[in-house]
Short mmCIF file of C-alpha atoms in Angstrom, two decimals:
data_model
loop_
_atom_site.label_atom_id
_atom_site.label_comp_id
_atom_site.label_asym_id
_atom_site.label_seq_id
_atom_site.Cartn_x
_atom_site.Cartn_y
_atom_site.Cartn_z
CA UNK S 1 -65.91 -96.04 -125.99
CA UNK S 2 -63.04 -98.74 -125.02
CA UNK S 3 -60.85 -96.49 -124.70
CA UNK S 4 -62.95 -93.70 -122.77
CA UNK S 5 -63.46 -96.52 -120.32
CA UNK S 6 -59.72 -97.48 -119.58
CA UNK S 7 -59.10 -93.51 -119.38
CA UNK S 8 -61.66 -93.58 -116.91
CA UNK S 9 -60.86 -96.33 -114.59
CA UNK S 10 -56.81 -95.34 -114.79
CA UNK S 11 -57.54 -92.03 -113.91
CA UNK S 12 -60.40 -92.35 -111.40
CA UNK S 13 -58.39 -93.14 -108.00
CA UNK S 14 -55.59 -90.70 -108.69
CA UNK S 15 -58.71 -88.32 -108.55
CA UNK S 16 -59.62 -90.00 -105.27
CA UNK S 17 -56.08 -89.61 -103.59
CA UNK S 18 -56.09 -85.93 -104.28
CA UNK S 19 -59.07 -85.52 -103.35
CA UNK S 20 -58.23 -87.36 -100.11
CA UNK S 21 -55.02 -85.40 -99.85
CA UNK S 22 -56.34 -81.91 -100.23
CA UNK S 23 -58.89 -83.28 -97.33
CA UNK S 24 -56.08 -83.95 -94.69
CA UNK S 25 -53.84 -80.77 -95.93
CA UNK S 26 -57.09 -79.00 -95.08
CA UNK S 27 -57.92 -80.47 -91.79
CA UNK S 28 -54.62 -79.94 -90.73
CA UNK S 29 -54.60 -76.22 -91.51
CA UNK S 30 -58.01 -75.55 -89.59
CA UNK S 31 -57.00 -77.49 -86.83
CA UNK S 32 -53.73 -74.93 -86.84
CA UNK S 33 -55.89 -72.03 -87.23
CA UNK S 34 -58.19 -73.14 -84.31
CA UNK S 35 -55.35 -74.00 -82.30
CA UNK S 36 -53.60 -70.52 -82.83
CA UNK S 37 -57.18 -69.07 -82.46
CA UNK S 38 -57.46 -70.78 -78.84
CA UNK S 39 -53.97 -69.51 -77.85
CA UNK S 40 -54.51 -65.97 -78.51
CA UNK S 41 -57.71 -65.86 -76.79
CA UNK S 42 -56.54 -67.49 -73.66
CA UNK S 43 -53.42 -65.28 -73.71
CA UNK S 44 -55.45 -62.31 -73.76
CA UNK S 45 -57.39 -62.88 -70.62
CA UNK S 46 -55.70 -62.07 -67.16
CA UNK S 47 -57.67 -62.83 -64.01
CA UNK S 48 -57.20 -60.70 -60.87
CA UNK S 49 -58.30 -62.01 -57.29
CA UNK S 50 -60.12 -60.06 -55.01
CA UNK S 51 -57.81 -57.70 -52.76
CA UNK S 52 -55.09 -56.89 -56.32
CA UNK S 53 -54.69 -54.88 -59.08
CA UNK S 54 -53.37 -55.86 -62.13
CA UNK S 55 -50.51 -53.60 -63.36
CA UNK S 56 -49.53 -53.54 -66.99
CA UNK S 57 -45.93 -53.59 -68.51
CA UNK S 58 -46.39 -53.39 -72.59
CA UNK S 59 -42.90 -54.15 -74.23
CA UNK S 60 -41.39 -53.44 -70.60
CA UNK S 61 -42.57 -50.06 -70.62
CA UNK S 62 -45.73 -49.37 -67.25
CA UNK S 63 -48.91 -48.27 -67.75
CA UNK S 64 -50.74 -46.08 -65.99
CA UNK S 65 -53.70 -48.38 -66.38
CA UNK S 66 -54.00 -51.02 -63.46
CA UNK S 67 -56.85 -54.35 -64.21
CA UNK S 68 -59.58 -54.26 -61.64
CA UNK S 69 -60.29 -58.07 -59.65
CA UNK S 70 -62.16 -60.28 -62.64
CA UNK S 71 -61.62 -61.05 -66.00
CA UNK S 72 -59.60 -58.24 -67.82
CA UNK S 73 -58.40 -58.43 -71.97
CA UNK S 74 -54.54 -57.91 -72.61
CA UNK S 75 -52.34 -58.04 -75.61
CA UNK S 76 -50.62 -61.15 -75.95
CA UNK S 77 -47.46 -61.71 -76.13
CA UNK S 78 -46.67 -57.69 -75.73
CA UNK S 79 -48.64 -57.36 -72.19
CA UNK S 80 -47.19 -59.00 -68.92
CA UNK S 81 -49.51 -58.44 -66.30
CA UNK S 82 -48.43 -58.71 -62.19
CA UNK S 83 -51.02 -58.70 -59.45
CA UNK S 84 -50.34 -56.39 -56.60
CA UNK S 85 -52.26 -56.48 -53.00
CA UNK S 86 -53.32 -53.71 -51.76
CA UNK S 87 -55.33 -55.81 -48.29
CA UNK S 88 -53.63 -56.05 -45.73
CA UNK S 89 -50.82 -58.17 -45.68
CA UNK S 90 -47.87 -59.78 -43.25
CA UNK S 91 -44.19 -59.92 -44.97
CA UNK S 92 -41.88 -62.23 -42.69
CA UNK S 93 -38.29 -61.27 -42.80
CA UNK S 94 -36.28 -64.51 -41.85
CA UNK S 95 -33.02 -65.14 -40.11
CA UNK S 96 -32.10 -61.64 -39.31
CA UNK S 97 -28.19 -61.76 -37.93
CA UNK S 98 -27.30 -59.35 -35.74
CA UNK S 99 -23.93 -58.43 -33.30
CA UNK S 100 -24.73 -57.07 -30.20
CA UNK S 101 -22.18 -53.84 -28.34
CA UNK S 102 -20.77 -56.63 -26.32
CA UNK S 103 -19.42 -58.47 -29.99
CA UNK S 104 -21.78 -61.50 -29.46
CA UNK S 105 -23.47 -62.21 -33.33
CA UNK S 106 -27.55 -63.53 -32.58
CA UNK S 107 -30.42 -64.52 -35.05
CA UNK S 108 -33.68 -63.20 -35.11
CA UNK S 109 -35.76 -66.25 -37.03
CA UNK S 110 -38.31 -64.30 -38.31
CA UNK S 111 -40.06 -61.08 -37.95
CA UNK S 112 -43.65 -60.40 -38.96
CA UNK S 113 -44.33 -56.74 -40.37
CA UNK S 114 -48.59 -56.25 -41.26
CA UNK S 115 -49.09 -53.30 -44.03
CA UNK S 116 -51.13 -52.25 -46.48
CA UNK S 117 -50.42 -50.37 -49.87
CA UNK S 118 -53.11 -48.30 -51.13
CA UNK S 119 -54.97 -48.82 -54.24
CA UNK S 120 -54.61 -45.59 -55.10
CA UNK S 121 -50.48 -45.20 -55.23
CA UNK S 122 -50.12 -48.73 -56.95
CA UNK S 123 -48.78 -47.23 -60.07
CA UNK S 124 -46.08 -44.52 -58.33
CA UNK S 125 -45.04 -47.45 -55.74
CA UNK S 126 -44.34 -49.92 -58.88
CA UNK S 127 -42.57 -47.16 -60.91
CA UNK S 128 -40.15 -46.28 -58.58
CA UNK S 129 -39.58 -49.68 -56.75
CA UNK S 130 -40.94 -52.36 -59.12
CA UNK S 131 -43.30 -54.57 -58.40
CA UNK S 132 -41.11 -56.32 -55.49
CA UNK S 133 -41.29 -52.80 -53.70
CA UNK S 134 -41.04 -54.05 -50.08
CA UNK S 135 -37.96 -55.67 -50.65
CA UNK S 136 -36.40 -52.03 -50.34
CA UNK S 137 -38.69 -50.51 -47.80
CA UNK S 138 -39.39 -53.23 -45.51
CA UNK S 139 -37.19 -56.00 -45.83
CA UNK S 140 -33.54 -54.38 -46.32
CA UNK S 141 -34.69 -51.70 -43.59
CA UNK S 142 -35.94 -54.25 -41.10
CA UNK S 143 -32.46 -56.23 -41.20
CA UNK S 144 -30.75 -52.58 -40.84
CA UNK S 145 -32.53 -51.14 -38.00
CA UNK S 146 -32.29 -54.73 -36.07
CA UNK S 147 -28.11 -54.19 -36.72
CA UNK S 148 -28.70 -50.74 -35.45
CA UNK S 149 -30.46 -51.99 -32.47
CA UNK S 150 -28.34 -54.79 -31.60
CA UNK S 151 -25.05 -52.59 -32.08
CA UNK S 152 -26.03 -50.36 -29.34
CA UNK S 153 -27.31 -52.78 -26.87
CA UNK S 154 -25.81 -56.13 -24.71
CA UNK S 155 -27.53 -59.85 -25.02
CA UNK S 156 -29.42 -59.16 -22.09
CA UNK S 157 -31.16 -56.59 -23.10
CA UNK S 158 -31.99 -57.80 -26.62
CA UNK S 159 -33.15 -60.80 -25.13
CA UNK S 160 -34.77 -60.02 -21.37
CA UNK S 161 -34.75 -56.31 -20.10
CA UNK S 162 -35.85 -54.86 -23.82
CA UNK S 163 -37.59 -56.90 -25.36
CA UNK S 164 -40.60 -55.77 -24.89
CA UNK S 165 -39.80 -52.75 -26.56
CA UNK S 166 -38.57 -53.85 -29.75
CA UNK S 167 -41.65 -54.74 -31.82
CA UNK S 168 -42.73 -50.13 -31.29
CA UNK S 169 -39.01 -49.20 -32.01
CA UNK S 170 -39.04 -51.43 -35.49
CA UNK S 171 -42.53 -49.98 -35.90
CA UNK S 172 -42.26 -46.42 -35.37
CA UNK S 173 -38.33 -46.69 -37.22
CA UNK S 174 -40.03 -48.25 -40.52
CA UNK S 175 -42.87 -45.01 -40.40
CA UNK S 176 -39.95 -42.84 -40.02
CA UNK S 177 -38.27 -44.31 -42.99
CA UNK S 178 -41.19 -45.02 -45.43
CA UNK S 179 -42.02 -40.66 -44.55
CA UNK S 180 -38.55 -39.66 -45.51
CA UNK S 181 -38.59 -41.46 -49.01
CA UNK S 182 -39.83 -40.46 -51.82
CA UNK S 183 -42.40 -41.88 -53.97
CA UNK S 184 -43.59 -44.11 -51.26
CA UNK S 185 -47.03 -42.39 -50.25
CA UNK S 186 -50.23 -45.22 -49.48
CA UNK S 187 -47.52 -47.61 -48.17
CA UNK S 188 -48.84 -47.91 -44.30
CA UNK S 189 -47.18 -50.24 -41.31
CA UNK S 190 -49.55 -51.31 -39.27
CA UNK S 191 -47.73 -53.46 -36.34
CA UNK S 192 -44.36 -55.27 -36.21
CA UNK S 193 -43.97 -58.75 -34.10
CA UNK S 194 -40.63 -59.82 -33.23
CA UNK S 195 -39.82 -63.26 -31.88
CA UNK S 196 -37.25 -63.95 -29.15
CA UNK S 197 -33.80 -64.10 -30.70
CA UNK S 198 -31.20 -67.27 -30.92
CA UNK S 199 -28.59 -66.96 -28.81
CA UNK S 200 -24.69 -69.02 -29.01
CA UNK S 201 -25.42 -72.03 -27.09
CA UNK S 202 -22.70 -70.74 -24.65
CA UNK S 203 -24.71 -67.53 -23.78
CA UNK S 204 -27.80 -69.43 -23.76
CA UNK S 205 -26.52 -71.88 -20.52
CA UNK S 206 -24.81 -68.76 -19.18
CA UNK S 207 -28.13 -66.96 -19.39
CA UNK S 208 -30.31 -69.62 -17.73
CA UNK S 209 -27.54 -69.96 -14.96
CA UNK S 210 -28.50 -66.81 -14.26
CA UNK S 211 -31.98 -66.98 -14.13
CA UNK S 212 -31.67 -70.28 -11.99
CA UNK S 213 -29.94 -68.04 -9.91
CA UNK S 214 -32.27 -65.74 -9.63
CA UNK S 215 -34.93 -67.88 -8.89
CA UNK S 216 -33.51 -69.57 -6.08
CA UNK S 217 -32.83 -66.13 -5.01
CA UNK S 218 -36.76 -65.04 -5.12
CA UNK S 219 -37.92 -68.37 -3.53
CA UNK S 220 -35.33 -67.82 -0.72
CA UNK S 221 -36.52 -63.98 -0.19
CA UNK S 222 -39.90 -65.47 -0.13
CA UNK S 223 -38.81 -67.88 2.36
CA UNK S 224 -37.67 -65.44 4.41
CA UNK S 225 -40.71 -62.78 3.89
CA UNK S 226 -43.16 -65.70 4.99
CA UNK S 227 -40.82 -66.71 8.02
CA UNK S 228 -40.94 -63.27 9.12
CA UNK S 229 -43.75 -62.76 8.78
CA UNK S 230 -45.08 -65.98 10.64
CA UNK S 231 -42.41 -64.87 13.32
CA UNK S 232 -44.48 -61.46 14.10
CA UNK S 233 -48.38 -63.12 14.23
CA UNK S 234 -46.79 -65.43 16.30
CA UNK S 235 -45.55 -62.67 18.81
CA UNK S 236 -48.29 -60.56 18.57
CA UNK S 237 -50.71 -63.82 19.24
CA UNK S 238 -48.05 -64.59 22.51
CA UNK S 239 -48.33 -61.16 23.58
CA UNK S 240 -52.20 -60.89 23.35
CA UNK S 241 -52.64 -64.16 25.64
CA UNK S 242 -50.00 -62.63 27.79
CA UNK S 243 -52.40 -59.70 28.86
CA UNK S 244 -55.16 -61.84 28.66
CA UNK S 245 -53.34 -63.10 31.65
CA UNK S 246 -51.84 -60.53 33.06
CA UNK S 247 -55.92 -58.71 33.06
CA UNK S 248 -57.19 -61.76 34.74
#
C-alpha cells in the first residue's frame, strides 16, 4: 500500500506536465490551422469597384472570365486578379519634348487625353496589349504625333498662330491610329487638351518682344483710327454751322 503510494505521488506530476504539454502542442497547432484557415479565405476574395472589371491571370495564363464590381472568389496563390476601367477616364502624358522645323527643342508639360474602353473588349484589349494597354496606344502615340507636329511647324505657330488647332489634330490622329490597329476595338477617344508649350527662355523674351511690339503697334493704329476719326465729326460739325450761316 506504501509502496502504491510513493508510485503514485512520483509519478503523478510527470502525468501533469504531459498533460500540460500535449495542451500547448495542441493550442499551437489550432491556432496554425486557424491562422492558415484565415489566410486562404482572405486570399480568395478580390473586390472590384464600381466602373472595373476584374481580369483573371491563373499561373500567368488569361482568362476569358472577367469579375463583375463586388465581392468575387479566386484561387489563391494561382489567381492574380487586375482591375480594369472601363468609365471614362483622363490619361495625362507629361513632359512631351519636341523640336520644332526651325531646330528649336520645346516641352509640352502635360497633355490630357479622356477615353473610354468598353466592357465588352476588356479581354481582347488585355490579350494583345496587357493590362497597361494605353501605354502603346495613347501614350507612345501622343509623344509621336506631337514630334510629328512640331517637326513640320516653327515656334510661332506651335505656340500662337496654331494652337488652337492642336488639341482636333491629336484627337482625330489618335482615332486614326487606334482604327488602323488591330485588336483594339471598344477603345474610344473622346477629347484631347493640350496646354501651352515651354519655350527656351531666349525664345520666350524674343517672343514677348514681339508681342510688345505689336501692341504698341495696335494702340498706335487705334490712336490714329480715333484721331481720324475725331478729325472728320469735327469737319462735318464746322461745315454744318458754316451753312447754318451761310442760309441765314
Amino acid at each position: 500500500m506504501c509502496n502504491n503510494l510513493q508510485n503514485y505521488i512520483k509519478n503523478k506530476p510527470f502525468q501533469n506536465m504531459n498533460t500540460e504539454n500535449m495542451s500547448v502542442e495542441k493550442m499551437i497547432y489550432i491556432y496554425f490551422a486557424v491562422s492558415l484557415a484565415v489566410f486562404f479565405l482572405l486570399s480568395s476574395v478580390k473586390t472590384i469597384d464600381n466602373g472595373h472589371v476584374g481580369i483573371i491571370k491563373r499561373g500567368g495564363a488569361l482568362l476569358e472570365t472577367t469579375f463583375d464590381p463586388g465581392y468575387n472568389l479566386k484561387y489563391p496563390l494561382i489567381d492574380s486578379v487586375s482591375p480594369i476601367q472601363v468609365t471614362m477616364q483622363t490619361d495625362e502624358v507629361t513632359d512631351i519634348p519636341c523640336g520644332t522645323n526651325e531646330g528649336v527643342n520645346i516641352m509640352f508639360e502635360k497633355i490630357e487625353v479622356v477615353n473610354i474602353l468598353n466592357k465588352e473588349h476588356v479581354y481582347s484589349m488585355v490579350k494583345y496589349y496587357d493590362v497597361n494597354y494605353d501605354q502603346q496606344l495613347i501614350f507612345d502615340k501622343v509623344h509621336h504625333e506631337m514630334n510629328q507636329f512640331c517637326s513640320k511647324h516653327t515656334v510661332k505657330e506651335v505656340h500662337v498662330t496654331k494652337f488652337d488647332q492642336i488639341d482636333e489634330i491629336l484627337k482625330k490622329a489618335l482615332i486614326d491610329s487606334i482604327k488602323q490597329t488591330k485588336h483594339t476595338e471598344g477603345l474610344e477617344i473622346i477629347s484631347v487638351r493640350v496646354t501651352k508649350p515651354i519655350l527656351p527662355q531666349r525664345i520666350k523674351e524674343a517672343m514677348e518682344d514681339v508681342i510688345t511690339q505689336q501692341k504698341i503697334q495696335k494702340a498706335v493704329e487705334i490712336k490714329a483710327e480715333t484721331e481720324k476719326k475725331r478729325a472728320v465729326i469735327e469737319a462735318m460739325k464746322t461745315a454744318e454751322i458754316q451753312k447754318i450761316k451761310t442760309d441765314a
